[in-house]
Short mmCIF file of C-alpha atoms in Angstrom, two decimals:
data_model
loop_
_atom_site.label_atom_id
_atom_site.label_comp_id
_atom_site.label_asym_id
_atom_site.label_seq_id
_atom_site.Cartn_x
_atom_site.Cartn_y
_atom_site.Cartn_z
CA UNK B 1 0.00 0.00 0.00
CA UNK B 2 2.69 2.28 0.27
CA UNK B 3 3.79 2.02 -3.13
CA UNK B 4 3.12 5.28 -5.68
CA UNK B 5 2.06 7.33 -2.39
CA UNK B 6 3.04 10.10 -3.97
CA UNK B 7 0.94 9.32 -7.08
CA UNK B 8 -2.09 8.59 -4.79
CA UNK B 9 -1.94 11.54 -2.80
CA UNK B 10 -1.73 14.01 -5.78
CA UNK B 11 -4.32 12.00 -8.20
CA UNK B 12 -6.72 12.16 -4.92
CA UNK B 13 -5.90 16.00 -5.20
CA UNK B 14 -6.11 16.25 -9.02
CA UNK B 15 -9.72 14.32 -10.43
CA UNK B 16 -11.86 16.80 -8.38
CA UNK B 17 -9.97 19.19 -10.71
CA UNK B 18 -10.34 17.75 -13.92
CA UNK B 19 -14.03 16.71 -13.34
CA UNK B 20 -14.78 20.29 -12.38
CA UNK B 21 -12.26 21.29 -15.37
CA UNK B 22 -14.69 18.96 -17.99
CA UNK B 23 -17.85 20.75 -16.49
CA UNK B 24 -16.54 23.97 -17.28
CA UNK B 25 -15.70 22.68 -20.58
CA UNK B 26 -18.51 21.51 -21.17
CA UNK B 27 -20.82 24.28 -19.83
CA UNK B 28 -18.64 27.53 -20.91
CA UNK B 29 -18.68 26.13 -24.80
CA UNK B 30 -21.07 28.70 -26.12
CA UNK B 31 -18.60 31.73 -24.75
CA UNK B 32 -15.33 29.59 -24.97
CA UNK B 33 -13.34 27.26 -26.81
CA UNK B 34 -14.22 23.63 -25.73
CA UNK B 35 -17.70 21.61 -25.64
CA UNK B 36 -19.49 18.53 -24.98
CA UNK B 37 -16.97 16.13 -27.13
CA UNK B 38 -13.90 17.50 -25.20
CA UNK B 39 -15.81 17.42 -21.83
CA UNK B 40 -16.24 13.50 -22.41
CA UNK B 41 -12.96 12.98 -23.22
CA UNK B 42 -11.72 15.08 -20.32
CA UNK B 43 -14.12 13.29 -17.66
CA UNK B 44 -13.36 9.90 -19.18
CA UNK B 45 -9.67 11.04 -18.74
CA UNK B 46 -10.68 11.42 -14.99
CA UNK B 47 -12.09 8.20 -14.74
CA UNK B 48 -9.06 6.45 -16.58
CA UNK B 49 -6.70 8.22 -13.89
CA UNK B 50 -8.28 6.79 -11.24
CA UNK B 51 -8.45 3.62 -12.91
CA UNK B 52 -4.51 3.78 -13.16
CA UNK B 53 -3.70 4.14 -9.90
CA UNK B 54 -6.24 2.82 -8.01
CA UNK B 55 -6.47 -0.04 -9.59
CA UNK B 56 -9.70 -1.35 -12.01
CA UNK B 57 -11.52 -2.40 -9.17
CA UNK B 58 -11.88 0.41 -7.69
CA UNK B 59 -12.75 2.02 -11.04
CA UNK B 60 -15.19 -0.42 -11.43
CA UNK B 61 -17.18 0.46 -8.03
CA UNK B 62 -17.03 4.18 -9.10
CA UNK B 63 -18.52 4.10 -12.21
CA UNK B 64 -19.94 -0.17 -13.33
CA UNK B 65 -19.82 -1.11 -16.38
CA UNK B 66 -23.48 -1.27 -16.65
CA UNK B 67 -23.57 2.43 -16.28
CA UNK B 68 -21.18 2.47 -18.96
CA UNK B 69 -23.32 0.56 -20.98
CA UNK B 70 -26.27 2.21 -20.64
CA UNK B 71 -24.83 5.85 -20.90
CA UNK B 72 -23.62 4.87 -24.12
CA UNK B 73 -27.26 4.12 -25.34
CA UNK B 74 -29.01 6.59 -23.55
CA UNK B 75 -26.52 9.93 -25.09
CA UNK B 76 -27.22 8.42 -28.50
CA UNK B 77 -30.93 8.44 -27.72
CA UNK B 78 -31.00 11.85 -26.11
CA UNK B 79 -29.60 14.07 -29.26
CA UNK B 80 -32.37 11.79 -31.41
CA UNK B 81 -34.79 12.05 -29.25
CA UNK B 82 -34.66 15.77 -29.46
CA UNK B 83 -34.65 15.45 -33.25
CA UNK B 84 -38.03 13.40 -32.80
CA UNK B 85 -39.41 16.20 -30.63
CA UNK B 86 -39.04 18.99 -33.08
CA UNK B 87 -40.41 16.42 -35.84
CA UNK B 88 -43.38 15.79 -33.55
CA UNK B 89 -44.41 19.55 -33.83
CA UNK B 90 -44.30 19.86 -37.26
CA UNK B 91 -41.09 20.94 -37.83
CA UNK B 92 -37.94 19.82 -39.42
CA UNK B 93 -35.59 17.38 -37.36
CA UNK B 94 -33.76 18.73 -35.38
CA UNK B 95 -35.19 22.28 -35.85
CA UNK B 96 -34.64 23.48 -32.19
CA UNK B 97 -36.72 26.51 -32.52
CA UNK B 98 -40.24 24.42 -31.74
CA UNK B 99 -38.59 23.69 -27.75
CA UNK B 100 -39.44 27.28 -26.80
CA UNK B 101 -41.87 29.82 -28.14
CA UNK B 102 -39.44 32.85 -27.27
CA UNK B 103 -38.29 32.47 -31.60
CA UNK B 104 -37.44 35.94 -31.44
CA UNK B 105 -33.99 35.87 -29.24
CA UNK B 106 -33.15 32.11 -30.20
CA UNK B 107 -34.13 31.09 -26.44
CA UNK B 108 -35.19 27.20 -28.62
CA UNK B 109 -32.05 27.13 -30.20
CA UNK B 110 -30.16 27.84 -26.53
CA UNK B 111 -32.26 24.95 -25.30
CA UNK B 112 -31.78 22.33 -28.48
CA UNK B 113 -28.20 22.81 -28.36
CA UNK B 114 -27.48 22.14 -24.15
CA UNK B 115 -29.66 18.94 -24.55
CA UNK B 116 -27.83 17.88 -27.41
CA UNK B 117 -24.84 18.69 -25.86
CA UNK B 118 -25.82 16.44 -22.60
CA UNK B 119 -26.88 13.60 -25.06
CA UNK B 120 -23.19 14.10 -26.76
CA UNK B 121 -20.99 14.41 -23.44
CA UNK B 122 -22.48 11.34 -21.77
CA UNK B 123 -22.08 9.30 -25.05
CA UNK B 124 -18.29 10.20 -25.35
CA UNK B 125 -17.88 9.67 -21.65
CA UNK B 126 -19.15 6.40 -21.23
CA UNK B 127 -17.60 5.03 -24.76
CA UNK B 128 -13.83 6.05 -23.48
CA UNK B 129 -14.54 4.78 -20.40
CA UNK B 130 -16.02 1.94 -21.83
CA UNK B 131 -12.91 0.94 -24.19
CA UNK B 132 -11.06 1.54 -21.18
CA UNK B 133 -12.44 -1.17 -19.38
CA UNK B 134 -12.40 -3.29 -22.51
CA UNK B 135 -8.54 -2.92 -22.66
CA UNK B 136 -7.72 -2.65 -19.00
CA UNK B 137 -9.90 -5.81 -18.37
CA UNK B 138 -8.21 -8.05 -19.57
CA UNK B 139 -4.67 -9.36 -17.88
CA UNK B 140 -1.50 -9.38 -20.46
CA UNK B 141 0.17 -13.18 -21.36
CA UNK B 142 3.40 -11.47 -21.59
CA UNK B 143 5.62 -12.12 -18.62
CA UNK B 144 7.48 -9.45 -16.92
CA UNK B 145 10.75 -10.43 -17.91
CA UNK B 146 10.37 -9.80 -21.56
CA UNK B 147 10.09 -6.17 -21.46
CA UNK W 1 7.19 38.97 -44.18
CA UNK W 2 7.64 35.94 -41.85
CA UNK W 3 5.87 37.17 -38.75
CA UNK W 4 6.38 35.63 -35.70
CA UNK W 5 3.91 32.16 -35.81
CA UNK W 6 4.86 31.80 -39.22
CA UNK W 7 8.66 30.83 -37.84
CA UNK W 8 6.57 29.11 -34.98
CA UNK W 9 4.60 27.39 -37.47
CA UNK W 10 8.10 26.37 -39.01
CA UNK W 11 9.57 24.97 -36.05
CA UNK W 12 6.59 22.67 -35.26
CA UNK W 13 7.00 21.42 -38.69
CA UNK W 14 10.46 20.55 -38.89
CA UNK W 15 9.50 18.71 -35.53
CA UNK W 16 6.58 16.78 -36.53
CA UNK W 17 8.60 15.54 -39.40
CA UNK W 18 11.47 13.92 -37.34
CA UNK W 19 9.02 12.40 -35.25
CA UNK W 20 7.45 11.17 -38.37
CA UNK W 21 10.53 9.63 -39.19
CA UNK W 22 12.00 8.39 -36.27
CA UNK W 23 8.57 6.27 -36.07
CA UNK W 24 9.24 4.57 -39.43
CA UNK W 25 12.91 3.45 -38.16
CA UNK W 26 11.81 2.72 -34.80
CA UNK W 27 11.29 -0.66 -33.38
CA UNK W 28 10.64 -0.52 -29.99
CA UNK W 29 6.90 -0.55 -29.64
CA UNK W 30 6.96 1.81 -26.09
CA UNK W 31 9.02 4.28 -28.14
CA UNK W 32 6.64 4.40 -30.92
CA UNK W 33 3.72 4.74 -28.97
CA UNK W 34 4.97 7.47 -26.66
CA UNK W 35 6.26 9.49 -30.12
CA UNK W 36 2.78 9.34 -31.16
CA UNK W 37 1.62 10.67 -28.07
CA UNK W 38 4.38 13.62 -28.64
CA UNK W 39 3.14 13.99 -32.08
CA UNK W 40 -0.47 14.50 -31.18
CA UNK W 41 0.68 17.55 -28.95
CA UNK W 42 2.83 19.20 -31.44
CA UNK W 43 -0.17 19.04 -33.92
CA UNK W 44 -2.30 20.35 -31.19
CA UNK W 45 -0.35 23.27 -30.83
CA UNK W 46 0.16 23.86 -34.34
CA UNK W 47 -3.92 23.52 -34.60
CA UNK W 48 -4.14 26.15 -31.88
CA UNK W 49 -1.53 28.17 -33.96
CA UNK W 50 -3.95 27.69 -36.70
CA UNK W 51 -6.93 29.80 -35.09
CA UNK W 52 -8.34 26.35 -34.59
CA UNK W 53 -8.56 26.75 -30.23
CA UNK W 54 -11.17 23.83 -30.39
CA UNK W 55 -9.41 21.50 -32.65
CA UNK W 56 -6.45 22.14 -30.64
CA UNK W 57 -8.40 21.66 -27.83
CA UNK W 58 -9.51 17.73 -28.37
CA UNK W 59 -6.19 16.77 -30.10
CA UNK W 60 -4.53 17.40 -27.16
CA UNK W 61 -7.26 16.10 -24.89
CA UNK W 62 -7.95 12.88 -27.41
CA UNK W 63 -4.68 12.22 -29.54
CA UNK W 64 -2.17 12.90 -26.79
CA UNK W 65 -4.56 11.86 -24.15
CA UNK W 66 -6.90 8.76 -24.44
CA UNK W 67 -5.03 7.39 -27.31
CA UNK W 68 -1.86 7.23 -26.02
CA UNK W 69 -3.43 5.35 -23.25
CA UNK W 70 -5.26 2.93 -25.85
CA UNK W 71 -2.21 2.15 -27.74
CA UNK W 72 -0.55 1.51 -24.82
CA UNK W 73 -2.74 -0.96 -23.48
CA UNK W 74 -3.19 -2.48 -26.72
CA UNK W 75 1.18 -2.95 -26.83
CA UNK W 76 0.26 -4.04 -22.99
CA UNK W 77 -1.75 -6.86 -24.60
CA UNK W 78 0.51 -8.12 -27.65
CA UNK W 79 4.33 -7.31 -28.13
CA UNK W 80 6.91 -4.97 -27.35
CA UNK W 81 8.88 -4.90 -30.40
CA UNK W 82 8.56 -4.68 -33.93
CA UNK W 83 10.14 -7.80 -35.94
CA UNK W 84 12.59 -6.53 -39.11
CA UNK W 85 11.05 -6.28 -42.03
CA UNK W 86 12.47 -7.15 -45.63
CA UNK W 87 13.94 -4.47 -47.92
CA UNK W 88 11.12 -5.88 -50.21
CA UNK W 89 8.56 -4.32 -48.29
CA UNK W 90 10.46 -1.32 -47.85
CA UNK W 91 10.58 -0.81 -51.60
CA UNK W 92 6.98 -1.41 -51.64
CA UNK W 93 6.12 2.10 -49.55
CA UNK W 94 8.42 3.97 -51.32
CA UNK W 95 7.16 3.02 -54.61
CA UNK W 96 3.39 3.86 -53.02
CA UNK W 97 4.77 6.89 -50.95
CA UNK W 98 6.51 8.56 -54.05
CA UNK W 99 3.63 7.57 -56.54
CA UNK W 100 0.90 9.31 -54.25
CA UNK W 101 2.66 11.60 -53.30
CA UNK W 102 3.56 13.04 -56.43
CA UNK W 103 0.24 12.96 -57.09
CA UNK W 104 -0.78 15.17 -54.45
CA UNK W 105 2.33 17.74 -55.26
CA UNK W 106 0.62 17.26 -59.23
CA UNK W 107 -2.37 18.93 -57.31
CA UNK W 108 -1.02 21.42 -54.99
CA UNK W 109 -0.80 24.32 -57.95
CA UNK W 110 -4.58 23.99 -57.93
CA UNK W 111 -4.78 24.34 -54.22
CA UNK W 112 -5.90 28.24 -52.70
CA UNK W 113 -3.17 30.12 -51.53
CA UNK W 114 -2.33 29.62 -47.83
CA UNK W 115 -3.63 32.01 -45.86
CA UNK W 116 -5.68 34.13 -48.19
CA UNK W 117 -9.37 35.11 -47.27
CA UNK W 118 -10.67 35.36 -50.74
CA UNK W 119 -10.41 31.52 -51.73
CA UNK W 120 -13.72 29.01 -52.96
CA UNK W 121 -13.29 27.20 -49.04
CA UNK W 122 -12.69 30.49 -46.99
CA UNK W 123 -15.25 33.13 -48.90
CA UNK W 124 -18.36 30.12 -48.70
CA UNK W 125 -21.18 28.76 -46.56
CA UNK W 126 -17.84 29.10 -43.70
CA UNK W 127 -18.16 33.32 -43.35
CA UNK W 128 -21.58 32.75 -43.72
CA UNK W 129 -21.97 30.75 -40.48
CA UNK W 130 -19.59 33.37 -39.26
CA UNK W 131 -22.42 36.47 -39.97
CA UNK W 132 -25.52 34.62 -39.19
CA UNK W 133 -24.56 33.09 -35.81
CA UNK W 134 -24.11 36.60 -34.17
CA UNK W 135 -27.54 37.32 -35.38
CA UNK W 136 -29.84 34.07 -35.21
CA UNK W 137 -28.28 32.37 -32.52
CA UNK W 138 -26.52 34.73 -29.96
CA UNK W 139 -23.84 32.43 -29.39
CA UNK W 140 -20.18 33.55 -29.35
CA UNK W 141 -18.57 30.64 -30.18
CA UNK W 142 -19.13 30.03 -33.86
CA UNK W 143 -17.91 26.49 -33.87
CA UNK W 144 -20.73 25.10 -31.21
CA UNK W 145 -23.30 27.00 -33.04
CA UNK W 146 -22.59 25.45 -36.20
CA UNK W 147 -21.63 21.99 -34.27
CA UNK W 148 -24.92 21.91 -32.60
CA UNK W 149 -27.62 23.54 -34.51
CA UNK W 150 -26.25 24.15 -38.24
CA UNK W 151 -24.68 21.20 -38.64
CA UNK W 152 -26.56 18.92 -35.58
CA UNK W 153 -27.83 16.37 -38.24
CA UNK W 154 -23.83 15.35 -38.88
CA UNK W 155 -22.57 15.86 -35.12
CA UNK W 156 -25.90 13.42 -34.33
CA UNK W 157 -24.39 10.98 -37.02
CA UNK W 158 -20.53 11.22 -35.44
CA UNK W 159 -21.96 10.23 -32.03
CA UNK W 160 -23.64 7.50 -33.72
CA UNK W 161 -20.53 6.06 -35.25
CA UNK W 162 -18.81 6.95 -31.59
CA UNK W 163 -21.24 4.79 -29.84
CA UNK W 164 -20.98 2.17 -32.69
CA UNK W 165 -17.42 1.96 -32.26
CA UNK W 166 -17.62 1.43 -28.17
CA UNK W 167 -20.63 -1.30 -28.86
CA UNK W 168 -17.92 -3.00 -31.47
CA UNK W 169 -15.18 -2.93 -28.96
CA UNK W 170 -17.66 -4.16 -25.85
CA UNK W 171 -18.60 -7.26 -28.41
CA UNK W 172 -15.14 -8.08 -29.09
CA UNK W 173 -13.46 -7.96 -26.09
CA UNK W 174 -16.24 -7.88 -23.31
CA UNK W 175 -16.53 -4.81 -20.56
CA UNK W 176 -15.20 -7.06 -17.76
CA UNK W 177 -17.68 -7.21 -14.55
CA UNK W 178 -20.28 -8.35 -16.77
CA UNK W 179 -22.69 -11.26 -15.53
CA UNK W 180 -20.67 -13.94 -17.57
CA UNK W 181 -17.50 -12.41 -15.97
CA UNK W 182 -18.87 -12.65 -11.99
CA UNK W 183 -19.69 -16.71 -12.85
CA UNK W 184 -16.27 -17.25 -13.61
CA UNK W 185 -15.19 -16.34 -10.75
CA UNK N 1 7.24 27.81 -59.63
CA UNK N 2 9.32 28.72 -56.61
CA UNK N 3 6.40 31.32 -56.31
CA UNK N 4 3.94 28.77 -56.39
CA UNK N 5 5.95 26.62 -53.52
CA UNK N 6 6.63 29.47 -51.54
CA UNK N 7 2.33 30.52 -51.40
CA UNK N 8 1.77 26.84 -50.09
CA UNK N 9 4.46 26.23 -48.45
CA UNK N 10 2.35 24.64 -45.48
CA UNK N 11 0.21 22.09 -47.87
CA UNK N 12 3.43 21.07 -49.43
CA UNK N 13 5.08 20.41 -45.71
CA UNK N 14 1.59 18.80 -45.00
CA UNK N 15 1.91 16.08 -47.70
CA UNK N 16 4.99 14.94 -46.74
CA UNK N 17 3.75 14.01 -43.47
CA UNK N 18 0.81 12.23 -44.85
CA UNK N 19 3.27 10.73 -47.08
CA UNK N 20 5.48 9.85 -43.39
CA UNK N 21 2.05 8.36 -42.28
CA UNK N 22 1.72 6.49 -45.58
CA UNK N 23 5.49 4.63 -45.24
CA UNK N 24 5.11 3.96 -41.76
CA UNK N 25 1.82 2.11 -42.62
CA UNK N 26 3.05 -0.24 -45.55
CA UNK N 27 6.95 -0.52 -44.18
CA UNK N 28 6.01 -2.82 -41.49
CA UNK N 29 4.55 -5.92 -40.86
CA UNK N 30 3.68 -5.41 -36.71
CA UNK N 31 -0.05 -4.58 -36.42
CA UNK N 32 0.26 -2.14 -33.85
CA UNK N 33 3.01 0.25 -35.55
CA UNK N 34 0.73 -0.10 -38.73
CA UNK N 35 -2.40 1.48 -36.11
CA UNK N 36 0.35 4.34 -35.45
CA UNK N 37 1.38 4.71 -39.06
CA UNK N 38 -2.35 5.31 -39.73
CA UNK N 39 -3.33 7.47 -36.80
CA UNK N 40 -0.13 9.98 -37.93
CA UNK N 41 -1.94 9.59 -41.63
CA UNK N 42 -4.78 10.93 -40.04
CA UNK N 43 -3.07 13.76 -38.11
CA UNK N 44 -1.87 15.16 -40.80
CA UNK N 45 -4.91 14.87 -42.98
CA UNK N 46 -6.61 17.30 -40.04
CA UNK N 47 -3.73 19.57 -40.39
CA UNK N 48 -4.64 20.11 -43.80
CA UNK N 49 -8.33 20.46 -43.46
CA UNK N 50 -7.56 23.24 -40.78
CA UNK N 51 -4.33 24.78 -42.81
CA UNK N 52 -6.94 25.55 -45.42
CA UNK N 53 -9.59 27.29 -43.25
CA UNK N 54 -6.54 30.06 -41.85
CA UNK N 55 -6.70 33.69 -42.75
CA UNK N 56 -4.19 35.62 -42.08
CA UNK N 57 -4.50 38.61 -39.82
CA UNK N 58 -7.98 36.81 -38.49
CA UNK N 59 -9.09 36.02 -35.12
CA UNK N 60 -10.41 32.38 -33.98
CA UNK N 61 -14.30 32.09 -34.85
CA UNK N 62 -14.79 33.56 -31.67
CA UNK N 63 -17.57 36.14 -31.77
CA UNK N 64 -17.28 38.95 -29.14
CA UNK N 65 -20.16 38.15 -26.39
CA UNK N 66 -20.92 42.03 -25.58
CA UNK N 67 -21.39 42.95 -29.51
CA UNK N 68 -23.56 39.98 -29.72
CA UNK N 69 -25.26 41.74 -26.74
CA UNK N 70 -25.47 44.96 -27.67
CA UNK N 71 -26.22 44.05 -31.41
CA UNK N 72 -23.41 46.02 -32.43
CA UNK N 73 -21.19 43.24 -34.51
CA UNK N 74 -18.26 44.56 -36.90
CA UNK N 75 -19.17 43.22 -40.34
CA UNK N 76 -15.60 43.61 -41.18
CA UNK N 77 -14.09 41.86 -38.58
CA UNK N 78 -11.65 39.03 -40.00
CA UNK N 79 -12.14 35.59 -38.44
CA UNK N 80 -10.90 32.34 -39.93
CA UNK N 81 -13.34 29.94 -41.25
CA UNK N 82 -15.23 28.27 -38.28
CA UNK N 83 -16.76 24.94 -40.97
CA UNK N 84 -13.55 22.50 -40.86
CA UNK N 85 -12.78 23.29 -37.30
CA UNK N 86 -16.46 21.81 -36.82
CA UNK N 87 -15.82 19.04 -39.29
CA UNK N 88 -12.34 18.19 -38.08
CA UNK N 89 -13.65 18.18 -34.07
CA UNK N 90 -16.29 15.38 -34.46
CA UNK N 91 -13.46 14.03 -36.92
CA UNK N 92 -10.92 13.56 -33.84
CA UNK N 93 -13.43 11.84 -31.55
CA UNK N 94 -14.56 9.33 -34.11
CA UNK N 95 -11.12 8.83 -34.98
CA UNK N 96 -10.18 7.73 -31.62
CA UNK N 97 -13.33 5.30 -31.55
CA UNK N 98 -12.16 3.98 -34.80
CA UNK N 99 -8.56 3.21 -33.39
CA UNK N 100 -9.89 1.86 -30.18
CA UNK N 101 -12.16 -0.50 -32.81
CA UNK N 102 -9.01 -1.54 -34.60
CA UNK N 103 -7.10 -2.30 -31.41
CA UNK N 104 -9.44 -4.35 -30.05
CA UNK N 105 -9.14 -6.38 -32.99
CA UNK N 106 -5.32 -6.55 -33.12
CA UNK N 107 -5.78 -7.50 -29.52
CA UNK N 108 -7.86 -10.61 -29.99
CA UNK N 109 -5.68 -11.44 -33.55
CA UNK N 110 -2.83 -11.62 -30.99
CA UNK N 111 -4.84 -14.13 -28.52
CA UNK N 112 -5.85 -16.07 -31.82
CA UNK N 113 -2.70 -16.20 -33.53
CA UNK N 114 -0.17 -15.97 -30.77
CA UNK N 115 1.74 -12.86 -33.19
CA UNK N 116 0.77 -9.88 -34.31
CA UNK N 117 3.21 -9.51 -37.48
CA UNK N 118 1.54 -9.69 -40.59
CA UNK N 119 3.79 -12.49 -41.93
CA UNK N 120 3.55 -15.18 -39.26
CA UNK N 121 -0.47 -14.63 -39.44
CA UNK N 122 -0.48 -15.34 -42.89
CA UNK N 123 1.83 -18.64 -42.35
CA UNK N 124 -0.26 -19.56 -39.71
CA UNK N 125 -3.45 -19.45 -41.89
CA UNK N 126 -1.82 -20.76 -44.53
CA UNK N 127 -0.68 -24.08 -42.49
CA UNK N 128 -3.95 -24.72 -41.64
CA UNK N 129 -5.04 -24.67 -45.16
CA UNK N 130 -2.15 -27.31 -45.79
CA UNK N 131 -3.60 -29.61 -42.80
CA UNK N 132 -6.85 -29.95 -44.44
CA UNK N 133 -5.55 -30.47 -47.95
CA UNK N 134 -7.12 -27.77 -49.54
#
């Protein structure tokens, strides 16, 4: 256990950081450089840290592989549902002016683009983390000595 | 004139292109993999060089980030060194390097000028997105605009081939802590 | 012709490194160095996409937020072009899905196979072709 304390003790530090770092990311992209594609990466990042030095099973009990499963659907549904939704009024898909009736200062288009956004981040999220656990998973045949 | 990022610009290229070729005679699989990792960031900042702060952005987040992890788990998983190959094969890539290649140097006369505003690509449907975003949307940053509203039918289709590509890679190697996974043990 | 060169400079540096990408790809026989030769292909492809989109003397397609505001945005303001920093961004996220697609497969080629150079697959397939007398 006392092997890589110094690793431990700073990553403990740092993924508050970078999760708070993807949020802003994520929700500063209409002002700022960044958005929902590098937010994913950037919280999967987190995730994969944590995965590295804590080991997979702890990674595991922090965010299951079901939930990685299931985020992966559910993003994908999200941005088509929201395509489905302007359709259902009688408007093009994905025509985000329907979600709101303020047309006049865009407030629908505001609104079309976070959900899509939240339908984006948690698909990108939960495929890196996803592959992650694909690749980490599984335990190498090489031994040791061969590196 | 050469301003200033134009000799930055320079520099990152003379780098990217030693790193290019000290991955072709490389054959240590660690070295390779970290060298991509190095060549991601270079490209990163030459994309942020480039006025492209988002691009930049992800490729250092995504090319230097999660795929250097990826290859690396992948080299984890198989070998750690690259066997010698025959000067056959080298001949081969030459003879397919220099032949597309020169193609693409055949084309380059026809390509805009670098750095000119008034060319078919820059003068387009691009400024336009630029002038109407101010004014339909009220969003600053051009490139979400366009990402999510302009454009949302293609960003809807990228996350589709994203998701695609994790549901490929759960069905061939398995997510681990699956039910079939908690039997065997 | 040296005129020429010297206005696209950049593209011309740009295909090289493609062309880098290209070698690295065919001039080996090890799986994983040919998912690296590939992934520096596609580097440099962005580079070009994004090379062609620069203006020079323009800002990133950043819009000032208190113009947008006060409806008071300079038509003549020079920006570069904001459509293949849009393309290229979803570009970089698939291609990271792609190469963790492709990995995965060299992964379970190398649990198949016991190798992951091209050669010894090929022998090995080709042996079992022999056993059954085909």
């Amino acid at each position: 256990m006392g092997a890589h304390l110094i690793l431990r003790v700073v990553a403990k530090l740092l993924i508050p950081l970078i999760f708070i770092f993807g949020f802003y990311v994520h929700f500063h992209a209409k002002y700022a450089p960044g958005g929902a594609f590098q937010a994913g990466v950037i919280l999967a990042a987190a995730v994969i840290v944590y995965g590295l030095i804590y080991g997979m099973d702890a990674a595991r009990k922090a965010v299951p592989p079901w939930a990685a499963r299931v985020g992966m659907a559910l993003g994908a549904f999200i941005f088509a549902a929201v395509g489905f939704v302007s359709l259902i009024f009688g408007e093009n898909f994905l025509d985000y002016d329907v979600l709101h009736p303020d047309v006049e200062h865009a407030r629908g288009q505001y609104l079309g683009i976070i959900l899509v956004e939240i339908g984006v981040l948690l698909t990108v999220t939960t495929v890196i983390i996803a592959i992650f656990y694909a690749f980490a998973g599984r335990s190498p045949e090489i031994t040791e000595e061969e590196w | 004139m050469v301003d200033f990022t134009q000799v930055f610009d320079y520099v990152l290229m003379a780098m990217l292109l030693a790193i290019g070729v000290a991955v072709i005679r490389l054959k240590n699989l660690f070295a390779i993999v970290m060298l991509t990792g190095v060549y991601s960031l270079l490209s990163a900042a030459w994309f942020v060089s480039l006025d492209a702060l988002d691009v930049g952005f992800t490729e250092a987040a995504v090319g230097a980030g999660v795929s250097t992890v990826l290859l690396l788990a992948a080299m984890l998983l198989t070998a750690r060194d690259c066997d010698h190959v025959g000067a056959a094969r080298h001949w081969a890539a030459l003879a397919v390097t220099v032949a597309a290649g020169a193609a693409l140097f055949y084309a380059l006369p026809d390509m805009p000028i670098y750095g000119s505003g008034d060319t078919p690509a820059n003068s387009g449907v691009g400024m336009d997105y630029m002038m109407r975003t101010g004014e339909e949307l009220f969003i600053p940053n051009v490139v979400t605009a366009v990402l999510g509203s302009y454009r949302g039918f293609d960003t809807m289709g990228e996350v589709f081939v994203v998701f695609a590509a994790g549901v490929g890679v759960a069905l061939l190697m398995g997510l681990g802590g699956g039910k079939r996974d908690e039997e065997d043990v | 012709m040296i005129e020429m060169l010297g206005e696209r400079f950049t593209y011309a540096v740009i295909i090289i490194l493609m062309m880098v990408g290209l070698y690295a790809l065919i001039a080996t026989g090890n799986l994983v160095k040919r998912m690296v030769g590939l992934t520096i292909f596609q580097t440099s492809v962005f580079l070009l996409y994004i090379s062609m989109g620069k203006v020079f003397g323009g800002a990133p397609p950043i819009l000032p937020y208190y113009e947008i505001k006060n409806d008071s945005l300079d038509p003549t303001a020079l920006y570069s072009n904001p459509l293949p920093h849009v393309l290229i961004l979803t570009a970089i996220v698939v291609g990271v899905a792609t190469l963790a697609m492709g990995l995965a497969l060299v992964v379970r080629i190398r649990e198949a196979y016991g190798t992951i150079e091209d050669d010894d697959i090929a022998e090995a397939d080709y042996s079992l072709e022999l056993e059954k007398g085909v």
